[in-house]
PDB file of C-alpha atoms and ligand atoms in Angstrom:
ATOM      1  CA  THR A 489      99.587 170.689  74.482  1.00 51.00           C
ATOM      2  CA  GLU A 490     100.839 172.466  71.273  1.00 55.00           C
ATOM      3  CA  THR A 491     104.776 170.861  70.393  1.00 62.00           C
ATOM      4  CA  THR A 492     103.124 167.743  71.069  1.00 67.00           C
ATOM      5  CA  LEU A 493      99.735 168.631  68.042  1.00 61.00           C
ATOM      6  CA  ASP A 494     102.012 169.854  65.995  1.00 84.00           C
ATOM      7  CA  GLU A 495     105.028 167.157  66.305  1.00 87.00           C
ATOM      8  CA  LYS A 496     101.657 164.499  65.089  1.00 89.00           C
ATOM      9  CA  ILE A 497     100.468 166.249  62.553  1.00 90.00           C
ATOM     10  CA  LYS A 498     104.200 167.004  61.191  1.00 91.00           C
ATOM     11  CA  GLU A 499     104.266 162.846  61.171  1.00 92.00           C
ATOM     12  CA  ARG A 500     100.707 162.202  59.608  1.00 92.00           C
ATOM     13  CA  ILE A 501     102.447 164.021  56.725  1.00 94.00           C
ATOM     14  CA  ALA A 502     105.849 163.009  56.820  1.00 92.00           C
ATOM     15  CA  LYS A 503     105.812 160.844  53.645  1.00 94.00           C
ATOM     16  CA  HIS A 504     103.070 162.830  51.327  1.00 94.00           C
ATOM     17  CA  PRO A 505     105.085 164.384  49.122  1.00 95.00           C
ATOM     18  CA  CYS A 506     101.877 166.896  48.343  1.00 94.00           C
ATOM     19  CA  TYR A 507     101.620 168.260  52.055  1.00 94.00           C
ATOM     20  CA  SER A 508     104.774 168.148  52.633  1.00 92.00           C
ATOM     21  CA  GLU A 509     107.356 170.120  51.388  1.00 92.00           C
ATOM     22  CA  GLU A 510     110.282 168.604  52.162  1.00 91.00           C
ATOM     23  CA  ALA A 511     109.033 165.112  51.356  1.00 93.00           C
ATOM     24  CA  HIS A 512     108.414 165.552  47.671  1.00 93.00           C
ATOM     25  CA  HIS A 513     112.211 165.832  47.677  1.00 93.00           C
ATOM     26  CA  HIS A 514     112.032 161.654  48.735  1.00 94.00           C
ATOM     27  CA  TYR A 515     108.733 160.529  48.739  1.00 95.00           C
ATOM     28  CA  ALA A 516     106.361 159.610  45.398  1.00 95.00           C
ATOM     29  CA  ARG A 517     103.053 159.175  44.246  1.00 95.00           C
ATOM     30  CA  MET A 518     100.779 157.032  42.443  1.00 94.00           C
ATOM     31  CA  HIS A 519      97.519 157.941  40.995  1.00 94.00           C
ATOM     32  CA  VAL A 520      95.457 155.031  39.520  1.00 95.00           C
ATOM     33  CA  ALA A 521      92.154 156.390  36.802  1.00 94.00           C
ATOM     34  CA  VAL A 522      89.625 154.121  38.375  1.00 96.00           C
ATOM     35  CA  ALA A 523      86.505 156.907  38.329  1.00 95.00           C
ATOM     36  CA  PRO A 524      85.501 158.035  35.061  1.00 94.00           C
ATOM     37  CA  ALA A 525      82.055 159.727  35.873  1.00 96.00           C
ATOM     38  CA  CYS A 526      81.404 163.477  37.034  1.00 97.00           C
ATOM     39  CA  ASN A 527      78.306 164.891  38.871  1.00 98.00           C
ATOM     40  CA  ILE A 528      79.221 168.600  38.345  1.00 98.00           C
ATOM     41  CA  GLN A 529      80.585 170.483  35.104  1.00 97.00           C
ATOM     42  CA  CYS A 530      83.050 172.861  35.736  1.00 97.00           C
ATOM     43  CA  ASN A 531      84.034 175.590  33.091  1.00 96.00           C
ATOM     44  CA  TYR A 532      87.561 174.529  32.654  1.00 95.00           C
ATOM     45  CA  CYS A 533      87.002 170.535  32.081  1.00 94.00           C
ATOM     46  CA  ASN A 534      86.732 168.619  28.970  1.00 91.00           C
ATOM     47  CA  ARG A 535      85.584 165.366  29.725  1.00 86.00           C
ATOM     48  CA  LYS A 536      87.419 163.945  27.228  1.00 89.00           C
ATOM     49  CA  TYR A 537      90.508 164.195  29.572  1.00 89.00           C
ATOM     50  CA  ASP A 538      91.803 164.069  33.486  1.00 87.00           C
ATOM     51  CA  CYS A 539      89.844 165.871  35.720  1.00 88.00           C
ATOM     52  CA  ALA A 540      91.205 169.236  35.796  1.00 87.00           C
ATOM     53  CA  ASN A 541      89.868 169.364  39.711  1.00 87.00           C
ATOM     54  CA  GLU A 542      93.873 167.887  40.489  1.00 83.00           C
ATOM     55  CA  SER A 543      95.654 167.762  37.020  1.00 78.00           C
ATOM     56  CA  ARG A 544      97.434 168.899  34.127  1.00 77.00           C
ATOM     57  CA  PRO A 545      94.274 169.592  31.292  1.00 73.00           C
ATOM     58  CA  GLY A 546      94.627 168.154  27.979  1.00 77.00           C
ATOM     59  CA  VAL A 547      95.774 164.486  29.252  1.00 83.00           C
ATOM     60  CA  VAL A 548      94.144 161.207  28.616  1.00 85.00           C
ATOM     61  CA  SER A 549      94.670 158.314  31.824  1.00 87.00           C
ATOM     62  CA  GLU A 550      94.075 154.705  30.916  1.00 91.00           C
ATOM     63  CA  LEU A 551      90.878 153.855  32.502  1.00 94.00           C
ATOM     64  CA  LEU A 552      91.780 151.057  35.402  1.00 96.00           C
ATOM     65  CA  THR A 553      89.534 148.217  36.587  1.00 97.00           C
ATOM     66  CA  PRO A 554      89.405 148.252  41.168  1.00 97.00           C
ATOM     67  CA  GLU A 555      91.253 145.320  40.491  1.00 96.00           C
ATOM     68  CA  GLU A 556      93.578 146.131  37.540  1.00 96.00           C
ATOM     69  CA  ALA A 557      94.627 149.437  39.235  1.00 96.00           C
ATOM     70  CA  ALA A 558      95.840 146.788  43.051  1.00 95.00           C
ATOM     71  CA  HIS A 559      97.352 145.222  40.718  1.00 95.00           C
ATOM     72  CA  LYS A 560      99.528 148.420  39.499  1.00 95.00           C
ATOM     73  CA  VAL A 561      99.668 150.128  43.307  1.00 95.00           C
ATOM     74  CA  LEU A 562     101.680 146.280  44.117  1.00 94.00           C
ATOM     75  CA  VAL A 563     103.938 145.928  40.918  1.00 94.00           C
ATOM     76  CA  ILE A 564     104.681 149.549  41.541  1.00 94.00           C
ATOM     77  CA  ALA A 565     105.243 149.544  45.359  1.00 91.00           C
ATOM     78  CA  GLY A 566     107.442 146.555  44.814  1.00 89.00           C
ATOM     79  CA  LYS A 567     109.382 148.435  41.902  1.00 90.00           C
ATOM     80  CA  ILE A 568     109.774 152.136  43.732  1.00 92.00           C
ATOM     81  CA  PRO A 569     110.858 151.792  47.489  1.00 89.00           C
ATOM     82  CA  GLN A 570     109.942 156.424  47.686  1.00 93.00           C
ATOM     83  CA  MET A 571     106.562 154.850  46.636  1.00 94.00           C
ATOM     84  CA  THR A 572     104.572 156.175  50.103  1.00 95.00           C
ATOM     85  CA  VAL A 573     101.103 157.171  48.450  1.00 96.00           C
ATOM     86  CA  LEU A 574      98.727 156.010  46.374  1.00 97.00           C
ATOM     87  CA  GLY A 575      96.005 159.407  45.546  1.00 96.00           C
ATOM     88  CA  ILE A 576      92.726 158.675  43.207  1.00 96.00           C
ATOM     89  CA  ALA A 577      92.329 161.666  41.805  1.00 93.00           C
ATOM     90  CA  GLY A 578      89.944 160.897  38.051  1.00 89.00           C
ATOM     91  CA  PRO A 579      89.671 160.978  35.382  1.00 93.00           C
ATOM     92  CA  GLY A 580      85.915 161.922  36.534  1.00 95.00           C
ATOM     93  CA  ASP A 581      85.321 162.349  40.450  1.00 97.00           C
ATOM     94  CA  PRO A 582      86.403 159.578  42.353  1.00 97.00           C
ATOM     95  CA  LEU A 583      82.852 160.065  44.658  1.00 98.00           C
ATOM     96  CA  ALA A 584      80.849 159.698  41.837  1.00 97.00           C
ATOM     97  CA  ASN A 585      81.947 156.567  41.153  1.00 97.00           C
ATOM     98  CA  PRO A 586      81.948 155.604  45.044  1.00 98.00           C
ATOM     99  CA  GLU A 587      82.258 151.860  44.478  1.00 97.00           C
ATOM    100  CA  LYS A 588      84.875 151.685  42.104  1.00 98.00           C
ATOM    101  CA  THR A 589      86.588 154.020  44.638  1.00 98.00           C
ATOM    102  CA  PHE A 590      86.823 151.985  47.578  1.00 98.00           C
ATOM    103  CA  ARG A 591      87.023 149.095  46.142  1.00 97.00           C
ATOM    104  CA  THR A 592      90.246 150.473  44.965  1.00 97.00           C
ATOM    105  CA  PHE A 593      91.406 151.633  48.627  1.00 97.00           C
ATOM    106  CA  ASP A 594      89.894 148.124  49.783  1.00 96.00           C
ATOM    107  CA  LEU A 595      92.042 146.300  47.708  1.00 95.00           C
ATOM    108  CA  ILE A 596      95.434 148.379  48.739  1.00 95.00           C
ATOM    109  CA  ALA A 597      94.428 148.482  52.572  1.00 94.00           C
ATOM    110  CA  ASP A 598      93.902 144.748  52.266  1.00 91.00           C
ATOM    111  CA  LYS A 599      97.485 144.261  50.711  1.00 91.00           C
ATOM    112  CA  ALA A 600      99.407 146.736  51.145  1.00 91.00           C
ATOM    113  CA  PRO A 601      98.468 148.451  54.575  1.00 91.00           C
ATOM    114  CA  ASP A 602     102.075 150.869  54.995  1.00 91.00           C
ATOM    115  CA  ILE A 603     100.732 152.603  51.756  1.00 95.00           C
ATOM    116  CA  LYS A 604      98.764 155.832  52.232  1.00 97.00           C
ATOM    117  CA  LEU A 605      95.617 156.551  50.591  1.00 97.00           C
ATOM    118  CA  CYS A 606      94.707 159.865  49.291  1.00 97.00           C
ATOM    119  CA  LEU A 607      91.362 161.111  48.024  1.00 97.00           C
ATOM    120  CA  SER A 608      90.702 164.311  45.557  1.00 97.00           C
ATOM    121  CA  THR A 609      86.965 165.247  44.745  1.00 98.00           C
ATOM    122  CA  ASN A 610      85.054 168.093  43.653  1.00 98.00           C
ATOM    123  CA  GLY A 611      83.474 167.791  47.137  1.00 98.00           C
ATOM    124  CA  LEU A 612      79.130 167.047  46.171  1.00 98.00           C
ATOM    125  CA  MET A 613      79.159 163.811  47.873  1.00 98.00           C
ATOM    126  CA  LEU A 614      81.606 164.851  50.269  1.00 98.00           C
ATOM    127  CA  PRO A 615      79.694 164.489  53.243  1.00 98.00           C
ATOM    128  CA  ASP A 616      78.241 161.101  52.336  1.00 98.00           C
ATOM    129  CA  HIS A 617      81.542 159.241  52.228  1.00 98.00           C
ATOM    130  CA  VAL A 618      83.465 160.679  55.092  1.00 98.00           C
ATOM    131  CA  ASP A 619      82.501 157.478  57.657  1.00 98.00           C
ATOM    132  CA  ARG A 620      83.456 155.332  55.026  1.00 97.00           C
ATOM    133  CA  ILE A 621      86.269 157.503  54.301  1.00 98.00           C
ATOM    134  CA  LYS A 622      87.351 157.449  58.207  1.00 97.00           C
ATOM    135  CA  GLU A 623      87.054 153.493  58.185  1.00 96.00           C
ATOM    136  CA  LEU A 624      89.593 152.953  55.535  1.00 96.00           C
ATOM    137  CA  ASN A 625      92.399 155.463  57.446  1.00 95.00           C
ATOM    138  CA  VAL A 626      92.444 157.832  54.233  1.00 97.00           C
ATOM    139  CA  ASP A 627      93.964 160.202  56.517  1.00 93.00           C
ATOM    140  CA  HIS A 628      94.643 162.834  53.353  1.00 97.00           C
ATOM    141  CA  VAL A 629      91.325 164.189  51.312  1.00 98.00           C
ATOM    142  CA  THR A 630      91.749 167.493  48.494  1.00 98.00           C
ATOM    143  CA  ILE A 631      88.316 169.069  47.855  1.00 98.00           C
ATOM    144  CA  THR A 632      88.543 171.900  44.820  1.00 98.00           C
ATOM    145  CA  ILE A 633      86.820 174.915  46.233  1.00 98.00           C
ATOM    146  CA  ASN A 634      87.010 177.650  43.503  1.00 98.00           C
ATOM    147  CA  MET A 635      84.396 179.869  45.382  1.00 98.00           C
ATOM    148  CA  VAL A 636      82.572 180.774  48.710  1.00 98.00           C
ATOM    149  CA  ASP A 637      80.060 182.802  46.750  1.00 98.00           C
ATOM    150  CA  PRO A 638      77.999 180.949  44.814  1.00 98.00           C
ATOM    151  CA  GLU A 639      77.124 184.643  41.830  1.00 98.00           C
ATOM    152  CA  VAL A 640      80.903 183.567  41.938  1.00 98.00           C
ATOM    153  CA  GLY A 641      79.951 180.216  40.800  1.00 98.00           C
ATOM    154  CA  THR A 642      77.633 180.637  38.219  1.00 98.00           C
ATOM    155  CA  LYS A 643      80.734 182.080  35.802  1.00 98.00           C
ATOM    156  CA  ILE A 644      82.642 178.200  36.634  1.00 98.00           C
ATOM    157  CA  TYR A 645      80.411 175.784  37.372  1.00 98.00           C
ATOM    158  CA  PRO A 646      77.436 175.625  34.363  1.00 98.00           C
ATOM    159  CA  TRP A 647      75.149 172.628  35.839  1.00 98.00           C
ATOM    160  CA  VAL A 648      75.268 170.505  38.708  1.00 98.00           C
ATOM    161  CA  HIS A 649      74.196 167.199  39.215  1.00 98.00           C
ATOM    162  CA  TYR A 650      72.549 165.959  42.268  1.00 98.00           C
ATOM    163  CA  ARG A 651      70.189 163.023  43.778  1.00 97.00           C
ATOM    164  CA  ARG A 652      68.983 162.269  39.929  1.00 96.00           C
ATOM    165  CA  LYS A 653      68.530 165.958  39.503  1.00 98.00           C
ATOM    166  CA  ARG A 654      70.130 168.303  37.342  1.00 98.00           C
ATOM    167  CA  TYR A 655      70.375 171.694  38.962  1.00 98.00           C
ATOM    168  CA  ARG A 656      71.765 174.625  36.323  1.00 98.00           C
ATOM    169  CA  GLY A 657      73.379 178.306  37.209  1.00 97.00           C
ATOM    170  CA  ILE A 658      72.911 179.597  40.663  1.00 98.00           C
ATOM    171  CA  GLU A 659      70.651 177.056  42.242  1.00 98.00           C
ATOM    172  CA  GLY A 660      73.352 174.057  41.422  1.00 98.00           C
ATOM    173  CA  VAL A 661      76.035 176.016  42.148  1.00 98.00           C
ATOM    174  CA  LYS A 662      74.370 176.742  46.002  1.00 98.00           C
ATOM    175  CA  ILE A 663      73.930 173.021  46.363  1.00 98.00           C
ATOM    176  CA  LEU A 664      78.035 172.483  45.720  1.00 98.00           C
ATOM    177  CA  HIS A 665      78.919 174.971  47.723  1.00 98.00           C
ATOM    178  CA  GLU A 666      77.059 173.845  50.923  1.00 98.00           C
ATOM    179  CA  ARG A 667      77.875 170.539  50.136  1.00 98.00           C
ATOM    180  CA  GLN A 668      82.010 171.616  50.014  1.00 98.00           C
ATOM    181  CA  MET A 669      81.439 173.616  53.283  1.00 98.00           C
ATOM    182  CA  GLU A 670      79.701 170.647  54.829  1.00 98.00           C
ATOM    183  CA  GLY A 671      81.873 167.830  53.635  1.00 98.00           C
ATOM    184  CA  LEU A 672      85.060 170.250  54.667  1.00 98.00           C
ATOM    185  CA  GLN A 673      83.224 170.379  58.569  1.00 97.00           C
ATOM    186  CA  ALA A 674      82.931 166.674  58.177  1.00 98.00           C
ATOM    187  CA  LEU A 675      86.536 165.867  57.690  1.00 98.00           C
ATOM    188  CA  ARG A 676      87.575 168.498  60.415  1.00 97.00           C
ATOM    189  CA  GLU A 677      85.231 166.260  62.888  1.00 97.00           C
ATOM    190  CA  ALA A 678      86.470 163.392  61.430  1.00 97.00           C
ATOM    191  CA  ASP A 679      90.357 164.486  61.944  1.00 96.00           C
ATOM    192  CA  ILE A 680      91.669 163.769  58.708  1.00 97.00           C
ATOM    193  CA  LEU A 681      93.791 166.530  57.182  1.00 96.00           C
ATOM    194  CA  CYS A 682      92.163 168.084  53.894  1.00 97.00           C
ATOM    195  CA  LYS A 683      93.670 169.874  51.404  1.00 96.00           C
ATOM    196  CA  VAL A 684      91.905 172.461  49.563  1.00 97.00           C
ATOM    197  CA  ASN A 685      92.391 172.742  45.968  1.00 97.00           C
ATOM    198  CA  SER A 686      91.598 176.292  44.016  1.00 97.00           C
ATOM    199  CA  VAL A 687      91.609 176.743  40.726  1.00 97.00           C
ATOM    200  CA  MET A 688      92.863 181.137  39.686  1.00 97.00           C
ATOM    201  CA  ILE A 689      90.860 182.289  36.833  1.00 98.00           C
ATOM    202  CA  PRO A 690      91.728 186.063  36.234  1.00 98.00           C
ATOM    203  CA  GLY A 691      88.507 188.121  35.669  1.00 97.00           C
ATOM    204  CA  ILE A 692      86.559 185.685  37.794  1.00 98.00           C
ATOM    205  CA  ASN A 693      87.738 184.148  41.119  1.00 98.00           C
ATOM    206  CA  ASP A 694      91.355 185.682  41.401  1.00 97.00           C
ATOM    207  CA  GLU A 695      90.593 188.559  43.781  1.00 97.00           C
ATOM    208  CA  HIS A 696      87.697 185.957  45.695  1.00 98.00           C
ATOM    209  CA  LEU A 697      90.466 183.442  46.446  1.00 97.00           C
ATOM    210  CA  VAL A 698      91.577 185.518  49.335  1.00 96.00           C
ATOM    211  CA  GLU A 699      88.334 184.933  50.735  1.00 96.00           C
ATOM    212  CA  VAL A 700      87.796 181.584  49.917  1.00 97.00           C
ATOM    213  CA  ASP A 701      91.378 180.904  51.846  1.00 96.00           C
ATOM    214  CA  LYS A 702      89.819 182.974  55.079  1.00 95.00           C
ATOM    215  CA  VAL A 703      86.683 180.912  55.062  1.00 96.00           C
ATOM    216  CA  ILE A 704      88.363 177.310  54.074  1.00 96.00           C
ATOM    217  CA  ARG A 705      91.317 177.944  56.649  1.00 93.00           C
ATOM    218  CA  GLN A 706      88.223 178.859  59.417  1.00 93.00           C
ATOM    219  CA  HIS A 707      86.812 175.561  58.584  1.00 94.00           C
ATOM    220  CA  GLY A 708      90.163 173.529  59.424  1.00 91.00           C
ATOM    221  CA  ALA A 709      91.543 172.636  55.875  1.00 95.00           C
ATOM    222  CA  PHE A 710      94.980 171.772  56.368  1.00 93.00           C
ATOM    223  CA  LEU A 711      96.563 173.789  53.521  1.00 94.00           C
ATOM    224  CA  HIS A 712      95.638 175.959  50.118  1.00 96.00           C
ATOM    225  CA  ASN A 713      97.033 174.433  46.756  1.00 96.00           C
ATOM    226  CA  ILE A 714      95.923 177.555  44.229  1.00 96.00           C
ATOM    227  CA  MET A 715      97.035 176.314  40.973  1.00 96.00           C
ATOM    228  CA  PRO A 716      97.073 178.424  37.639  1.00 96.00           C
ATOM    229  CA  LEU A 717      93.788 177.630  35.310  1.00 95.00           C
ATOM    230  CA  ILE A 718      95.770 176.214  32.158  1.00 91.00           C
ATOM    231  CA  SER A 719      93.605 176.458  29.475  1.00 86.00           C
ATOM    232  CA  ALA A 720      94.173 176.102  25.474  1.00 86.00           C
ATOM    233  CA  PRO A 721      91.335 176.515  22.930  1.00 87.00           C
ATOM    234  CA  GLU A 722      92.669 172.886  21.516  1.00 87.00           C
ATOM    235  CA  HIS A 723      91.503 171.205  24.975  1.00 88.00           C
ATOM    236  CA  GLY A 724      87.822 171.690  23.926  1.00 90.00           C
ATOM    237  CA  THR A 725      86.969 173.013  26.953  1.00 94.00           C
ATOM    238  CA  HIS A 726      84.544 176.079  27.505  1.00 94.00           C
ATOM    239  CA  PHE A 727      86.875 179.052  28.915  1.00 94.00           C
ATOM    240  CA  GLY A 728      89.626 177.691  26.188  1.00 92.00           C
ATOM    241  CA  LEU A 729      86.932 178.237  23.453  1.00 91.00           C
ATOM    242  CA  THR A 730      85.799 181.857  25.378  1.00 93.00           C
ATOM    243  CA  GLY A 731      89.677 183.008  25.474  1.00 94.00           C
ATOM    244  CA  GLN A 732      89.547 182.935  29.032  1.00 95.00           C
ATOM    245  CA  ARG A 733      93.654 182.965  29.690  1.00 95.00           C
ATOM    246  CA  GLY A 734      95.460 181.590  32.834  1.00 95.00           C
ATOM    247  CA  PRO A 735      97.631 183.546  35.407  1.00 97.00           C
ATOM    248  CA  THR A 736     100.611 184.611  34.964  1.00 97.00           C
ATOM    249  CA  PRO A 737     103.791 183.377  36.847  1.00 96.00           C
ATOM    250  CA  LYS A 738     103.868 185.939  38.987  1.00 97.00           C
ATOM    251  CA  GLU A 739      99.869 186.885  39.417  1.00 97.00           C
ATOM    252  CA  LEU A 740     100.049 183.677  40.569  1.00 96.00           C
ATOM    253  CA  LYS A 741     102.569 184.589  43.367  1.00 95.00           C
ATOM    254  CA  ALA A 742     101.462 187.699  44.575  1.00 95.00           C
ATOM    255  CA  LEU A 743      97.845 185.474  45.866  1.00 95.00           C
ATOM    256  CA  GLN A 744      99.621 183.135  47.281  1.00 94.00           C
ATOM    257  CA  ASP A 745     101.513 185.814  48.782  1.00 92.00           C
ATOM    258  CA  ASN A 746      98.378 187.264  49.933  1.00 91.00           C
ATOM    259  CA  CYS A 747      96.657 184.774  51.155  1.00 90.00           C
ATOM    260  CA  SER A 748      99.652 182.614  52.841  1.00 71.00           C
ATOM    261  CA  GLY A 749      99.036 184.988  56.485  1.00 70.00           C
ATOM    262  CA  ASN A 750      99.910 182.552  58.918  1.00 57.00           C
ATOM    263  CA  MET A 751      98.803 178.830  57.340  1.00 68.00           C
ATOM    264  CA  LYS A 752     100.965 176.754  55.207  1.00 82.00           C
ATOM    265  CA  MET A 753     100.024 177.101  51.337  1.00 91.00           C
ATOM    266  CA  MET A 754     101.714 174.866  48.794  1.00 94.00           C
ATOM    267  CA  ARG A 755     103.792 176.187  46.348  1.00 93.00           C
ATOM    268  CA  HIS A 756     105.268 173.168  44.706  1.00 94.00           C
ATOM    269  CA  CYS A 757     101.723 170.888  42.724  1.00 93.00           C
ATOM    270  CA  ARG A 758     102.971 170.153  39.636  1.00 91.00           C
ATOM    271  CA  GLN A 759      99.526 169.293  38.629  1.00 90.00           C
ATOM    272  CA  CYS A 760      99.390 165.375  38.042  1.00 87.00           C
ATOM    273  CA  ARG A 761      97.632 163.356  35.688  1.00 84.00           C
ATOM    274  CA  ALA A 762      95.171 160.939  36.966  1.00 83.00           C
ATOM    275  CA  ASP A 763      97.222 157.881  36.492  1.00 89.00           C
ATOM    276  CA  ALA A 764     100.773 160.120  37.720  1.00 90.00           C
ATOM    277  CA  VAL A 765     103.277 158.241  38.925  1.00 93.00           C
ATOM    278  CA  GLY A 766     107.132 159.077  40.573  1.00 93.00           C
ATOM    279  CA  LEU A 767     108.307 161.773  42.471  1.00 93.00           C
ATOM    280  CA  LEU A 768     106.430 164.916  41.466  1.00 92.00           C
ATOM    281  CA  GLY A 769     107.416 166.537  38.681  1.00 84.00           C
ATOM    282  CA  GLU A 770     108.837 163.171  37.071  1.00 87.00           C
ATOM    283  CA  ASP A 771     106.281 161.417  35.405  1.00 85.00           C
ATOM    284  CA  ARG A 772     106.856 157.562  34.696  1.00 91.00           C
ATOM    285  CA  SER A 773     103.327 156.671  33.957  1.00 90.00           C
ATOM    286  CA  GLN A 774     104.739 155.324  30.695  1.00 91.00           C
ATOM    287  CA  GLU A 775     106.923 152.911  32.312  1.00 92.00           C
ATOM    288  CA  PHE A 776     103.505 150.940  33.356  1.00 92.00           C
ATOM    289  CA  THR A 777     100.468 151.404  31.010  1.00 93.00           C
ATOM    290  CA  LYS A 778      98.007 148.603  31.471  1.00 92.00           C
ATOM    291  CA  ASP A 779      99.465 146.162  28.638  1.00 92.00           C
ATOM    292  CA  LYS A 780     102.944 146.972  30.547  1.00 93.00           C
ATOM    293  CA  PHE A 781     102.213 146.331  34.171  1.00 92.00           C
ATOM    294  CA  LEU A 782      99.663 143.787  33.872  1.00 90.00           C
ATOM    295  CA  GLU A 783     102.644 141.530  32.535  1.00 91.00           C
ATOM    296  CA  MET A 784     104.913 142.277  35.724  1.00 91.00           C
ATOM    297  CA  ALA A 785     104.178 140.320  39.231  1.00 85.00           C
ATOM    298  CA  PRO A 786     103.316 141.829  41.975  1.00 83.00           C
ATOM    299  CA  GLU A 787     106.325 141.682  43.803  1.00 66.00           C
ATOM    300  CA  TYR A 788     105.018 144.161  47.301  1.00 58.00           C
ATOM    301  CA  ASN A 789     104.245 142.202  50.528  1.00 51.00           C
ATOM    302  CA  LEU A 790     105.123 138.830  49.043  1.00 42.00           C
TER     303      LEU A 790
HETATM  304 FE1  CLF B2053      97.729 163.256  44.391  1.00 85.37          FE
HETATM  305 FE2  CLF B2053      96.336 165.271  45.516  1.00 85.37          FE
HETATM  306 FE3  CLF B2053      96.876 163.472  46.686  1.00 85.37          FE
HETATM  307 FE4  CLF B2053      98.898 164.747  45.630  1.00 85.37          FE
HETATM  308  S1  CLF B2053      99.104 164.980  43.706  1.00 85.37           S
HETATM  309  S2  CLF B2053      95.684 163.030  45.027  1.00 85.37           S
HETATM  310  S3  CLF B2053      97.092 165.153  47.232  1.00 85.37           S
HETATM  311  S4  CLF B2053      98.803 162.422  46.019  1.00 85.37           S
HETATM  312 FE5  CLF B2053     100.163 166.947  44.549  1.00 85.37          FE
HETATM  313 FE6  CLF B2053     100.062 166.447  42.194  1.00 85.37          FE
HETATM  314 FE7  CLF B2053      99.698 168.939  42.669  1.00 85.37          FE
HETATM  315 FE8  CLF B2053      97.556 167.235  43.398  1.00 85.37          FE
HETATM  316  S5  CLF B2053     101.578 167.552  42.822  1.00 85.37           S
HETATM  317  S6  CLF B2053      98.333 168.164  40.899  1.00 85.37           S
HETATM  318  S7  CLF B2053      98.373 168.487  44.732  1.00 85.37           S
HETATM  319 FE1  SF4 B2054      85.960 167.892  35.010  1.00 85.37          FE
HETATM  320 FE2  SF4 B2054      87.113 167.677  37.660  1.00 85.37          FE
HETATM  321 FE3  SF4 B2054      84.881 169.581  36.976  1.00 85.37          FE
HETATM  322 FE4  SF4 B2054      83.856 167.310  37.053  1.00 85.37          FE
HETATM  323  S1  SF4 B2054      85.176 168.053  38.528  1.00 85.37           S
HETATM  324  S2  SF4 B2054      84.296 168.849  35.124  1.00 85.37           S
HETATM  325  S3  SF4 B2054      86.163 165.954  36.091  1.00 85.37           S
HETATM  326  S4  SF4 B2054      87.016 169.471  36.545  1.00 85.37           S
END
């Protein structure tokens, strides 16, 4: 029945601080920055910093190998009992670095099977990897979808690098859009909970995001997280240099209210770093920098 289905989903998200508003008061997440490469260009991103699809712009995370990342996860899971989720969200696109991303998940699934695995991607390579994601029991995948109309996308994505070729302009955006929709569909078929992140860019996709919200929900997205563009000239992004502004808190809330018809809207996102550690809004990443955690013994599961 409907109720049992709902109960089952509640259980799946009960300890995930991003998927459950309630959980974020009690449960923590950590990110490991193992994925440096990216395969598209977003106009709100500067590659010197973390992937701005799931992160606060202007932050530099310390890159780790999968082995270092697994060590870090085991150390932290031992020290922070509320730690329930391990996310890979950068500093580039995790699926543009599939060996590193999946090697990290493999190591953690093996040594700490009760840690939930979470993945965030721009979606370009997602359809190729859904089987692997399912096999590894990754139950939470975020796709950043900023448009469902490639014309709108041309103002956000100057190029897309796909199967060894670079596509500029609308040709590239069409590929990205088709792959995102295909990925969303594949996640639904595999019964993997999917959150969609959208970056709200006033004058570019703000009005269009109502349509994005409709389309992704039709395709089975579980949760929509509309994040404000953060754009400072010193971040050296295209939007920063052209003086593109982000939305005011009031504009953001109005759009979220507009979209929140009958399904879930995430409103407690804190735009984390690619190496974030702790409760949302609490940043303990500096307690676990590489020079520090490599000196600590993994306590978990011993
Ligand atoms: Fe990390 Fe993202 Fe997983 Fe959460 S963050 S990969 S879904 S475990 Fe959460 Fe941070 Fe917002 Fe992301 S508050 S930026 S939504
Ligand atoms: Fe930057 Fe992320 Fe966009 Fe890649 S997907 S260009 S890392 S914001």
